[in-house]
mmCIF file of C-alpha atoms and ligand atoms in Angstrom:
data_model
loop_
_atom_site.group_PDB
_atom_site.id
_atom_site.type_symbol
_atom_site.label_atom_id
_atom_site.label_comp_id
_atom_site.label_asym_id
_atom_site.label_seq_id
_atom_site.Cartn_x
_atom_site.Cartn_y
_atom_site.Cartn_z
ATOM 1 C CA MET A 1 -0.727 -23.109 5.980
ATOM 2 C CA TYR A 2 0.864 -19.683 5.610
ATOM 3 C CA LYS A 3 1.192 -17.127 8.635
ATOM 4 C CA ILE A 4 0.515 -13.347 8.438
ATOM 5 C CA ALA A 5 1.869 -11.026 10.410
ATOM 6 C CA VAL A 6 -0.590 -7.751 9.776
ATOM 7 C CA ILE A 7 0.002 -4.603 11.071
ATOM 8 C CA PRO A 8 -3.354 -2.320 10.342
ATOM 9 C CA GLY A 9 -1.277 1.113 11.537
ATOM 10 C CA ASP A 10 -2.578 4.661 11.390
ATOM 11 C CA GLY A 11 -5.118 6.445 10.055
ATOM 12 C CA THR A 12 -7.197 4.808 7.542
ATOM 13 C CA GLY A 13 -4.687 1.746 7.753
ATOM 14 C CA PRO A 14 -7.441 -0.714 9.886
ATOM 15 C CA GLU A 15 -10.222 0.603 7.859
ATOM 16 C CA VAL A 16 -8.395 -0.564 4.639
ATOM 17 C CA THR A 17 -6.347 -3.494 5.386
ATOM 18 C CA ALA A 18 -10.236 -4.916 6.771
ATOM 19 C CA GLU A 19 -10.961 -5.152 3.681
ATOM 20 C CA ALA A 20 -7.963 -7.033 2.631
ATOM 21 C CA VAL A 21 -8.279 -9.090 4.868
ATOM 22 C CA LYS A 22 -11.840 -9.642 4.443
ATOM 23 C CA VAL A 23 -10.380 -10.789 1.123
ATOM 24 C CA LEU A 24 -7.299 -12.800 1.968
ATOM 25 C CA LYS A 25 -9.514 -15.486 4.316
ATOM 26 C CA VAL A 26 -12.157 -15.599 1.103
ATOM 27 C CA ALA A 27 -9.579 -16.086 -1.398
ATOM 28 C CA ALA A 28 -8.029 -19.188 1.299
ATOM 29 C CA ASP A 29 -11.440 -21.107 2.002
ATOM 30 C CA LYS A 30 -12.109 -21.046 -2.361
ATOM 31 C CA PHE A 31 -7.920 -22.010 -3.134
ATOM 32 C CA ASN A 32 -7.181 -24.693 -0.513
ATOM 33 C CA PHE A 33 -4.959 -22.676 1.420
ATOM 34 C CA LYS A 34 -4.834 -21.115 5.271
ATOM 35 C CA VAL A 35 -3.839 -18.127 6.562
ATOM 36 C CA ASP A 36 -2.989 -18.067 10.031
ATOM 37 C CA LEU A 37 -3.301 -13.937 11.222
ATOM 38 C CA THR A 38 -1.304 -12.316 14.148
ATOM 39 C CA GLU A 39 -2.414 -8.327 14.514
ATOM 40 C CA PHE A 40 0.402 -5.830 15.619
ATOM 41 C CA ASP A 41 0.203 -2.332 16.712
ATOM 42 C CA PHE A 42 2.804 -0.681 15.680
ATOM 43 C CA GLY A 43 2.162 2.774 15.121
ATOM 44 C CA GLY A 44 1.585 5.537 16.236
ATOM 45 C CA GLU A 45 -1.117 5.136 18.841
ATOM 46 C CA ARG A 46 1.408 3.000 20.499
ATOM 47 C CA TYR A 47 4.537 5.307 19.915
ATOM 48 C CA LYS A 48 2.133 7.780 21.752
ATOM 49 C CA ARG A 49 1.326 5.633 24.854
ATOM 50 C CA THR A 50 5.177 4.103 24.869
ATOM 51 C CA GLY A 51 7.397 5.669 22.843
ATOM 52 C CA GLU A 52 8.232 2.515 21.050
ATOM 53 C CA THR A 53 8.126 2.177 16.760
ATOM 54 C CA LEU A 54 9.359 -1.440 15.884
ATOM 55 C CA PRO A 55 11.815 -2.566 18.315
ATOM 56 C CA ASP A 56 14.585 -4.911 17.621
ATOM 57 C CA SER A 57 11.848 -6.922 19.457
ATOM 58 C CA ALA A 58 10.009 -7.076 17.124
ATOM 59 C CA VAL A 59 11.815 -7.038 13.954
ATOM 60 C CA GLU A 60 12.440 -10.641 15.920
ATOM 61 C CA GLU A 61 8.771 -11.284 16.023
ATOM 62 C CA LEU A 62 8.222 -10.601 12.996
ATOM 63 C CA ARG A 63 10.997 -12.949 11.507
ATOM 64 C CA LYS A 64 8.676 -15.686 12.320
ATOM 65 C CA PHE A 65 6.293 -15.318 10.179
ATOM 66 C CA ASP A 66 5.656 -16.115 5.933
ATOM 67 C CA THR A 67 4.831 -12.373 5.379
ATOM 68 C CA ILE A 68 3.498 -8.649 6.383
ATOM 69 C CA LEU A 69 0.468 -7.091 5.903
ATOM 70 C CA LEU A 70 0.894 -3.177 6.290
ATOM 71 C CA GLY A 71 -1.739 -0.649 5.916
ATOM 72 C CA ALA A 72 -0.441 2.810 6.596
ATOM 73 C CA ILE A 73 1.934 4.297 9.083
ATOM 74 C CA GLY A 74 1.833 7.695 9.606
ATOM 75 C CA HIS A 75 0.075 10.894 12.603
ATOM 76 C CA PRO A 76 -0.745 13.863 13.042
ATOM 77 C CA ASP A 77 -0.325 13.704 16.364
ATOM 78 C CA VAL A 78 4.117 12.499 15.476
ATOM 79 C CA ALA A 79 6.895 14.453 14.015
ATOM 80 C CA PRO A 80 7.331 13.644 10.413
ATOM 81 C CA GLY A 81 10.325 11.237 10.430
ATOM 82 C CA ILE A 82 9.595 9.212 13.476
ATOM 83 C CA LEU A 83 7.555 6.583 12.266
ATOM 84 C CA GLU A 84 8.443 6.445 8.563
ATOM 85 C CA LYS A 85 11.754 5.506 9.791
ATOM 86 C CA GLY A 86 11.439 4.231 12.965
ATOM 87 C CA ILE A 87 8.398 1.498 11.570
ATOM 88 C CA LEU A 88 8.891 1.593 7.555
ATOM 89 C CA LEU A 89 12.139 1.978 6.885
ATOM 90 C CA LYS A 90 13.055 -0.293 9.941
ATOM 91 C CA ALA A 91 11.425 -3.166 8.756
ATOM 92 C CA ARG A 92 12.599 -2.762 5.118
ATOM 93 C CA PHE A 93 16.376 -2.541 6.544
ATOM 94 C CA ALA A 94 16.415 -5.172 9.247
ATOM 95 C CA LEU A 95 14.299 -7.737 7.366
ATOM 96 C CA ASP A 96 16.291 -7.220 4.110
ATOM 97 C CA GLN A 97 13.835 -5.831 1.738
ATOM 98 C CA TYR A 98 15.606 -5.247 -0.531
ATOM 99 C CA ILE A 99 13.110 -5.030 -3.787
ATOM 100 C CA ASN A 100 10.591 -3.075 -3.613
ATOM 101 C CA LEU A 101 8.302 -3.174 -6.344
ATOM 102 C CA ARG A 102 5.339 -0.774 -7.747
ATOM 103 C CA PRO A 103 3.256 -2.055 -10.694
ATOM 104 C CA VAL A 104 2.184 0.523 -12.840
ATOM 105 C CA LYS A 105 -1.073 -0.306 -13.987
ATOM 106 C CA LEU A 106 -4.844 0.883 -15.021
ATOM 107 C CA TYR A 107 -7.442 -0.832 -14.233
ATOM 108 C CA PRO A 108 -11.067 -0.865 -16.340
ATOM 109 C CA GLY A 109 -12.995 1.836 -15.245
ATOM 110 C CA VAL A 110 -9.951 4.104 -13.892
ATOM 111 C CA GLU A 111 -9.789 7.313 -15.248
ATOM 112 C CA THR A 112 -5.870 7.887 -16.151
ATOM 113 C CA PRO A 113 -5.353 12.294 -16.259
ATOM 114 C CA ILE A 114 -3.380 10.785 -19.468
ATOM 115 C CA LYS A 115 -5.359 12.349 -22.111
ATOM 116 C CA ASP A 116 -5.339 9.427 -25.343
ATOM 117 C CA LYS A 117 -4.367 6.755 -22.720
ATOM 118 C CA GLY A 118 -5.793 3.727 -21.619
ATOM 119 C CA PRO A 119 -5.470 0.249 -20.048
ATOM 120 C CA ASP A 120 -3.300 -0.876 -23.322
ATOM 121 C CA GLU A 121 -0.537 1.428 -22.842
ATOM 122 C CA ILE A 122 -0.081 1.992 -18.852
ATOM 123 C CA ASP A 123 0.828 -1.715 -17.952
ATOM 124 C CA PHE A 124 4.330 -1.867 -16.191
ATOM 125 C CA VAL A 125 6.555 -2.267 -13.902
ATOM 126 C CA VAL A 126 9.265 -0.327 -11.616
ATOM 127 C CA VAL A 127 11.209 -2.696 -9.548
ATOM 128 C CA ARG A 128 12.854 -0.502 -6.747
ATOM 129 C CA GLU A 129 16.071 -0.819 -4.987
ATOM 130 C CA ASN A 130 15.000 -0.723 -1.680
ATOM 131 C CA THR A 131 17.978 -0.418 0.847
ATOM 132 C CA GLY A 132 20.805 2.136 -0.087
ATOM 133 C CA ASP A 133 21.112 5.141 -2.086
ATOM 134 C CA LEU A 134 19.774 8.521 -0.362
ATOM 135 C CA TYR A 135 17.799 6.068 2.749
ATOM 136 C CA THR A 136 20.801 4.752 3.837
ATOM 137 C CA GLY A 137 21.371 8.111 6.734
ATOM 138 C CA THR A 138 24.735 9.062 5.623
ATOM 139 C CA GLY A 139 25.970 12.444 6.031
ATOM 140 C CA GLY A 140 25.546 14.326 8.672
ATOM 141 C CA ILE A 141 25.487 18.158 9.918
ATOM 142 C CA SER A 142 28.236 19.859 11.469
ATOM 143 C CA MET A 143 28.200 23.000 13.016
ATOM 144 C CA LYS A 144 24.589 23.393 13.104
ATOM 145 C CA GLY A 145 22.244 26.679 13.832
ATOM 146 C CA THR A 146 25.360 28.461 12.358
ATOM 147 C CA PRO A 147 25.617 30.754 8.577
ATOM 148 C CA HIS A 148 28.381 28.515 8.269
ATOM 149 C CA GLU A 149 26.126 25.373 9.150
ATOM 150 C CA VAL A 150 26.868 21.860 5.886
ATOM 151 C CA ALA A 151 24.094 19.034 5.371
ATOM 152 C CA VAL A 152 25.900 15.836 3.361
ATOM 153 C CA GLN A 153 23.598 13.124 2.774
ATOM 154 C CA SER A 154 24.959 10.432 0.215
ATOM 155 C CA ALA A 155 23.975 8.390 -1.697
ATOM 156 C CA VAL A 156 25.393 4.731 -1.349
ATOM 157 C CA TYR A 157 25.735 1.807 -2.680
ATOM 158 C CA ASN A 158 27.727 -1.058 -3.345
ATOM 159 C CA ARG A 159 28.165 -3.252 -6.229
ATOM 160 C CA PHE A 160 27.289 -6.924 -4.281
ATOM 161 C CA GLN A 161 23.321 -4.490 -3.503
ATOM 162 C CA VAL A 162 23.189 -3.234 -7.170
ATOM 163 C CA ASP A 163 23.441 -7.240 -8.624
ATOM 164 C CA ARG A 164 20.988 -8.585 -6.498
ATOM 165 C CA CYS A 165 17.983 -6.341 -7.028
ATOM 166 C CA LEU A 166 19.960 -6.077 -11.245
ATOM 167 C CA ARG A 167 18.571 -9.881 -10.890
ATOM 168 C CA TYR A 168 15.538 -9.449 -9.542
ATOM 169 C CA ALA A 169 14.483 -7.087 -12.289
ATOM 170 C CA PHE A 170 15.973 -9.766 -15.197
ATOM 171 C CA GLU A 171 13.571 -12.738 -13.908
ATOM 172 C CA TYR A 172 11.189 -9.680 -13.094
ATOM 173 C CA ALA A 173 11.340 -9.631 -17.246
ATOM 174 C CA LYS A 174 12.155 -12.669 -18.258
ATOM 175 C CA LYS A 175 8.488 -13.886 -16.491
ATOM 176 C CA TYR A 176 6.081 -11.912 -16.506
ATOM 177 C CA GLY A 177 7.216 -8.816 -19.608
ATOM 178 C CA LYS A 178 5.284 -8.445 -22.434
ATOM 179 C CA LYS A 179 7.150 -8.749 -25.828
ATOM 180 C CA ALA A 180 7.776 -6.138 -28.337
ATOM 181 C CA ARG A 181 6.320 -3.036 -26.845
ATOM 182 C CA GLY A 182 6.718 -1.888 -29.988
ATOM 183 C CA LYS A 183 10.043 -2.222 -30.014
ATOM 184 C CA GLY A 184 11.210 -5.531 -31.156
ATOM 185 C CA ASP A 185 10.658 -9.097 -29.785
ATOM 186 C CA LYS A 186 12.726 -9.411 -27.010
ATOM 187 C CA ASN A 187 11.477 -8.763 -23.235
ATOM 188 C CA THR A 188 12.427 -5.339 -21.946
ATOM 189 C CA LEU A 189 13.901 -4.338 -19.241
ATOM 190 C CA ALA A 190 15.264 -0.184 -18.403
ATOM 191 C CA LEU A 191 17.761 1.582 -16.040
ATOM 192 C CA CYS A 192 16.080 4.674 -15.286
ATOM 193 C CA GLY A 193 19.692 6.350 -13.728
ATOM 194 C CA LYS A 194 21.553 9.778 -14.448
ATOM 195 C CA THR A 195 24.183 8.599 -15.781
ATOM 196 C CA ASN A 196 25.017 12.427 -16.875
ATOM 197 C CA VAL A 197 25.679 13.760 -12.867
ATOM 198 C CA LEU A 198 25.211 11.006 -10.492
ATOM 199 C CA THR A 199 28.645 9.601 -11.821
ATOM 200 C CA TYR A 200 29.367 7.399 -9.701
ATOM 201 C CA ILE A 201 25.900 6.200 -8.375
ATOM 202 C CA TYR A 202 24.585 4.941 -11.993
ATOM 203 C CA ASP A 203 28.275 4.864 -13.495
ATOM 204 C CA LEU A 204 28.210 1.446 -11.675
ATOM 205 C CA TRP A 205 24.471 0.888 -11.798
ATOM 206 C CA GLU A 206 25.397 0.781 -15.658
ATOM 207 C CA ARG A 207 27.956 -1.347 -15.715
ATOM 208 C CA ALA A 208 26.031 -3.964 -13.425
ATOM 209 C CA PHE A 209 23.399 -3.666 -15.455
ATOM 210 C CA HIS A 210 25.268 -4.233 -18.841
ATOM 211 C CA GLU A 211 27.374 -6.871 -17.330
ATOM 212 C CA ILE A 212 24.398 -8.816 -15.999
ATOM 213 C CA GLY A 213 22.731 -8.633 -18.740
ATOM 214 C CA LYS A 214 24.851 -9.860 -21.739
ATOM 215 C CA ALA A 215 26.194 -12.302 -20.349
ATOM 216 C CA GLU A 216 23.114 -13.796 -17.920
ATOM 217 C CA TYR A 217 20.355 -12.412 -19.952
ATOM 218 C CA PRO A 218 20.852 -12.203 -23.867
ATOM 219 C CA ASP A 219 16.901 -12.200 -24.519
ATOM 220 C CA ILE A 220 16.311 -9.082 -22.510
ATOM 221 C CA GLU A 221 17.222 -6.126 -24.566
ATOM 222 C CA ARG A 222 18.274 -3.368 -21.987
ATOM 223 C CA GLU A 223 17.200 -0.262 -22.406
ATOM 224 C CA TYR A 224 18.441 3.241 -20.584
ATOM 225 C CA TYR A 225 16.363 6.473 -19.737
ATOM 226 C CA HIS A 226 18.122 9.254 -17.492
ATOM 227 C CA VAL A 227 15.312 9.842 -14.115
ATOM 228 C CA ASP A 228 13.710 13.659 -15.691
ATOM 229 C CA ALA A 229 13.916 11.504 -18.829
ATOM 230 C CA THR A 230 11.732 8.126 -17.536
ATOM 231 C CA CYS A 231 9.055 10.897 -15.948
ATOM 232 C CA MET A 232 8.509 13.125 -19.234
ATOM 233 C CA TRP A 233 8.046 9.792 -21.114
ATOM 234 C CA MET A 234 6.168 7.958 -18.246
ATOM 235 C CA ILE A 235 3.665 10.750 -19.086
ATOM 236 C CA LYS A 236 3.856 11.490 -23.363
ATOM 237 C CA ASN A 237 4.426 7.478 -24.201
ATOM 238 C CA PRO A 238 4.020 5.414 -20.817
ATOM 239 C CA GLU A 239 3.953 2.060 -23.426
ATOM 240 C CA TRP A 240 7.043 2.418 -24.192
ATOM 241 C CA PHE A 241 7.576 0.372 -20.714
ATOM 242 C CA ASP A 242 7.495 -2.588 -19.160
ATOM 243 C CA VAL A 243 10.292 -3.253 -16.427
ATOM 244 C CA ILE A 244 11.762 -0.588 -15.229
ATOM 245 C CA VAL A 245 14.746 -0.894 -13.000
ATOM 246 C CA THR A 246 16.277 1.679 -10.511
ATOM 247 C CA GLY A 247 17.556 3.266 -7.709
ATOM 248 C CA ASN A 248 15.583 4.058 -4.664
ATOM 249 C CA MET A 249 15.131 7.550 -4.657
ATOM 250 C CA PHE A 250 14.598 7.535 -8.463
ATOM 251 C CA GLY A 251 12.218 5.122 -7.855
ATOM 252 C CA ASP A 252 10.552 6.598 -4.630
ATOM 253 C CA ILE A 253 9.883 9.749 -6.967
ATOM 254 C CA ILE A 254 8.808 8.271 -10.080
ATOM 255 C CA THR A 255 6.571 5.035 -8.076
ATOM 256 C CA ASP A 256 4.309 8.458 -6.519
ATOM 257 C CA LEU A 257 3.704 9.689 -10.986
ATOM 258 C CA GLY A 258 3.184 6.400 -11.032
ATOM 259 C CA ALA A 259 0.539 5.935 -8.869
ATOM 260 C CA MET A 260 -1.217 9.416 -10.133
ATOM 261 C CA VAL A 261 -1.072 7.664 -13.852
ATOM 262 C CA GLN A 262 -3.183 5.058 -12.814
ATOM 263 C CA GLY A 263 -5.687 6.537 -11.316
ATOM 264 C CA GLY A 264 -4.144 7.581 -7.490
ATOM 265 C CA MET A 265 -3.452 6.277 -4.223
ATOM 266 C CA GLY A 266 -6.925 4.346 -3.773
ATOM 267 C CA ILE A 267 -4.978 1.605 -6.353
ATOM 268 C CA ALA A 268 -1.245 1.847 -6.085
ATOM 269 C CA ALA A 269 -0.081 -0.889 -4.445
ATOM 270 C CA GLY A 270 3.631 -2.555 -3.059
ATOM 271 C CA GLY A 271 5.815 -5.265 -2.379
ATOM 272 C CA ASN A 272 9.345 -4.873 -0.407
ATOM 273 C CA ILE A 273 10.272 -8.042 -1.129
ATOM 274 C CA ASN A 274 13.152 -9.999 0.600
ATOM 275 C CA PRO A 275 13.352 -13.020 -1.827
ATOM 276 C CA GLU A 276 14.608 -15.504 0.475
ATOM 277 C CA GLY A 277 13.260 -14.109 3.843
ATOM 278 C CA VAL A 278 10.192 -12.131 4.743
ATOM 279 C CA SER A 279 8.486 -9.520 3.017
ATOM 280 C CA MET A 280 5.750 -6.256 3.332
ATOM 281 C CA PHE A 281 2.907 -5.631 0.985
ATOM 282 C CA GLU A 282 1.160 -2.078 1.808
ATOM 283 C CA PRO A 283 -0.451 0.060 0.013
ATOM 284 C CA ILE A 284 1.531 2.882 -1.033
ATOM 285 C CA GLY A 285 -0.799 5.770 0.095
ATOM 286 C CA GLY A 286 -0.476 7.108 3.553
ATOM 287 C CA SER A 287 -2.912 7.190 6.167
ATOM 288 C CA ALA A 288 -5.678 10.263 5.409
ATOM 289 C CA PRO A 289 -6.081 11.542 8.600
ATOM 290 C CA LYS A 290 -9.027 13.624 7.518
ATOM 291 C CA TYR A 291 -10.989 10.692 5.656
ATOM 292 C CA THR A 292 -10.401 8.187 8.626
ATOM 293 C CA GLY A 293 -12.929 6.181 11.012
ATOM 294 C CA LYS A 294 -15.332 7.408 7.625
ATOM 295 C CA GLY A 295 -15.871 4.601 5.919
ATOM 296 C CA VAL A 296 -14.848 5.869 2.921
ATOM 297 C CA ILE A 297 -11.190 5.243 1.508
ATOM 298 C CA ASN A 298 -11.169 3.096 -1.007
ATOM 299 C CA PRO A 299 -9.481 -0.589 0.145
ATOM 300 C CA LEU A 300 -8.353 -1.544 -3.152
ATOM 301 C CA ALA A 301 -4.926 -0.520 -2.557
ATOM 302 C CA ALA A 302 -4.837 -2.879 0.246
ATOM 303 C CA ILE A 303 -6.774 -5.616 -1.232
ATOM 304 C CA CYS A 304 -4.424 -4.998 -4.416
ATOM 305 C CA SER A 305 -1.655 -5.513 -2.081
ATOM 306 C CA ALA A 306 -3.126 -8.682 -0.769
ATOM 307 C CA GLN A 307 -2.540 -9.437 -4.067
ATOM 308 C CA MET A 308 0.098 -9.065 -4.125
ATOM 309 C CA MET A 309 1.327 -10.634 -0.835
ATOM 310 C CA LEU A 310 0.001 -13.817 -2.612
ATOM 311 C CA ALA A 311 1.531 -13.997 -5.817
ATOM 312 C CA THR A 312 5.155 -13.606 -4.027
ATOM 313 C CA LEU A 313 3.497 -16.705 -2.000
ATOM 314 C CA GLY A 314 3.521 -18.607 -5.063
ATOM 315 C CA GLU A 315 -0.958 -18.684 -4.456
ATOM 316 C CA GLU A 316 -0.686 -17.405 -8.438
ATOM 317 C CA ASP A 317 -3.665 -18.794 -8.865
ATOM 318 C CA ALA A 318 -5.242 -16.887 -6.294
ATOM 319 C CA ALA A 319 -3.415 -13.758 -7.072
ATOM 320 C CA ASP A 320 -4.490 -13.483 -10.394
ATOM 321 C CA LYS A 321 -8.644 -14.596 -9.400
ATOM 322 C CA ILE A 322 -8.290 -11.324 -7.228
ATOM 323 C CA GLU A 323 -6.887 -9.108 -9.222
ATOM 324 C CA LYS A 324 -9.846 -9.848 -11.746
ATOM 325 C CA ALA A 325 -11.598 -9.674 -8.803
ATOM 326 C CA VAL A 326 -10.444 -6.164 -8.857
ATOM 327 C CA MET A 327 -10.708 -5.141 -12.517
ATOM 328 C CA TYR A 328 -14.315 -6.041 -12.895
ATOM 329 C CA VAL A 329 -14.784 -3.825 -9.677
ATOM 330 C CA THR A 330 -13.099 -0.766 -11.063
ATOM 331 C CA GLY A 331 -14.617 -1.227 -14.492
ATOM 332 C CA ASN A 332 -18.615 -2.030 -13.597
ATOM 333 C CA LYS A 333 -18.753 -0.523 -10.143
ATOM 334 C CA LEU A 334 -16.997 1.841 -9.306
ATOM 335 C CA LYS A 335 -18.371 5.589 -9.893
ATOM 336 C CA SER A 336 -14.711 7.108 -8.926
ATOM 337 C CA LEU A 337 -10.976 5.549 -6.557
ATOM 338 C CA GLN A 338 -11.747 8.777 -4.611
ATOM 339 C CA ALA A 339 -12.462 8.713 -1.282
ATOM 340 C CA GLY A 340 -16.059 9.407 -0.644
ATOM 341 C CA ARG A 341 -17.250 9.629 -4.465
ATOM 342 C CA MET A 342 -17.172 5.109 -4.921
ATOM 343 C CA GLY A 343 -20.204 5.151 -4.511
ATOM 344 C CA TYR A 344 -19.782 2.032 -2.016
ATOM 345 C CA SER A 345 -18.361 2.346 1.456
ATOM 346 C CA THR A 346 -14.625 0.346 2.183
ATOM 347 C CA ALA A 347 -16.171 -2.599 3.403
ATOM 348 C CA GLU A 348 -18.924 -2.619 0.955
ATOM 349 C CA VAL A 349 -16.003 -2.129 -2.070
ATOM 350 C CA GLY A 350 -14.300 -5.327 0.044
ATOM 351 C CA ASP A 351 -17.577 -6.963 -0.647
ATOM 352 C CA LEU A 352 -17.557 -6.245 -3.966
ATOM 353 C CA VAL A 353 -14.867 -8.227 -4.648
ATOM 354 C CA VAL A 354 -15.285 -10.916 -2.615
ATOM 355 C CA GLU A 355 -18.668 -11.430 -4.602
ATOM 356 C CA LYS A 356 -16.908 -11.451 -7.886
ATOM 357 C CA LEU A 357 -14.109 -13.911 -5.954
ATOM 358 C CA CYS A 358 -17.123 -16.313 -5.377
ATOM 359 C CA GLU A 359 -18.637 -16.765 -8.722
HETATM 360 C C1 IPM B 1 6.821 5.318 0.433
HETATM 361 C C2 IPM B 1 7.214 6.381 1.129
HETATM 362 C C3 IPM B 1 7.877 6.452 2.204
HETATM 363 C C4 IPM B 1 9.591 6.438 1.127
HETATM 364 C C5 IPM B 1 8.654 7.371 3.298
HETATM 365 C C6 IPM B 1 7.275 7.170 4.144
HETATM 366 C C7 IPM B 1 9.172 6.238 3.973
HETATM 367 O O1 IPM B 1 7.149 7.949 0.743
HETATM 368 O O2 IPM B 1 6.656 3.943 0.760
HETATM 369 O O3 IPM B 1 7.121 5.679 -1.268
HETATM 370 O O4 IPM B 1 9.923 6.928 0.976
HETATM 371 O O5 IPM B 1 10.034 4.857 0.988
HETATM 372 MN MN1 MN B 2 6.871 6.719 -1.581
#
């Protein structure tokens, strides 16, 4: 029995979350586990009504769950930053979800903007550190409003944060890595950094990477790429990558690039993971206000985040079958992943996945 907190959130969040929940319930029946779902209304509407984003009491409440399923956060009437910081980042930080796991996998039938590359070439995972870096809010503004105004925002990492993220990434590469991505016969972990300029932060990352790798994971091949080069190779030779580990800010940026490479926001899912605590899974696209309530948005990213959730809970078999069902649907049913162009409504796409899952 899994106690799952569901936060549908804003915009199209509720529509896509409904489909993810539909798939979860069917998977539970089929694979003999139970889900106990509790819905929370955190998001823009609640903020407008009460001024609350994610209060401390809610964080304490969320700690009692096994996991969290999130739809989308972001409301056209609320100034940018308030909901993102108040809900999404607050949950990530307060629940110490120190890994943001983001697969970049091209499913069958899905169009990628990269010429001559297909599902064989585009299949990697980004392990994004999720608690430090430029996201800590360290800094400030002085002499505001004057011509001499100064703004400082620092990238912050300590060795503990870096080590635990690297260990997660090495373990991931050990368990799920694909051997011989054209480079020898070992699984590979690539560190993405900027050691030529960020000589403090990525010096720390690089030293920790090689120390841990050498001492604890001699069977994993280690590679290093600067972040700018990572962007270049993700487009030119995505088949070079298997598992990439990086800091929070670079991880944010390269995973949006990754989302486009794998066919867009309609399919890109991610997990904010605390391996020892409560994790939270979300489609990485936003709340898409212009499509809200029309039943045209693609729910596959939300369904894939539910699938990642089950994999993380240890329901690997169910997760695997959901992924296969999604792959069947992209490969055989949908005309496009784009909102309004799928050839099916949001709910129908959920039904297609369920149908395949039940075969
Ligand atoms: C993401 C988003 C968030 C981030 C924003 C909304 C705070 O872009 O999940 O990638 O920067 O982490
Ligand atoms: Mn982002």
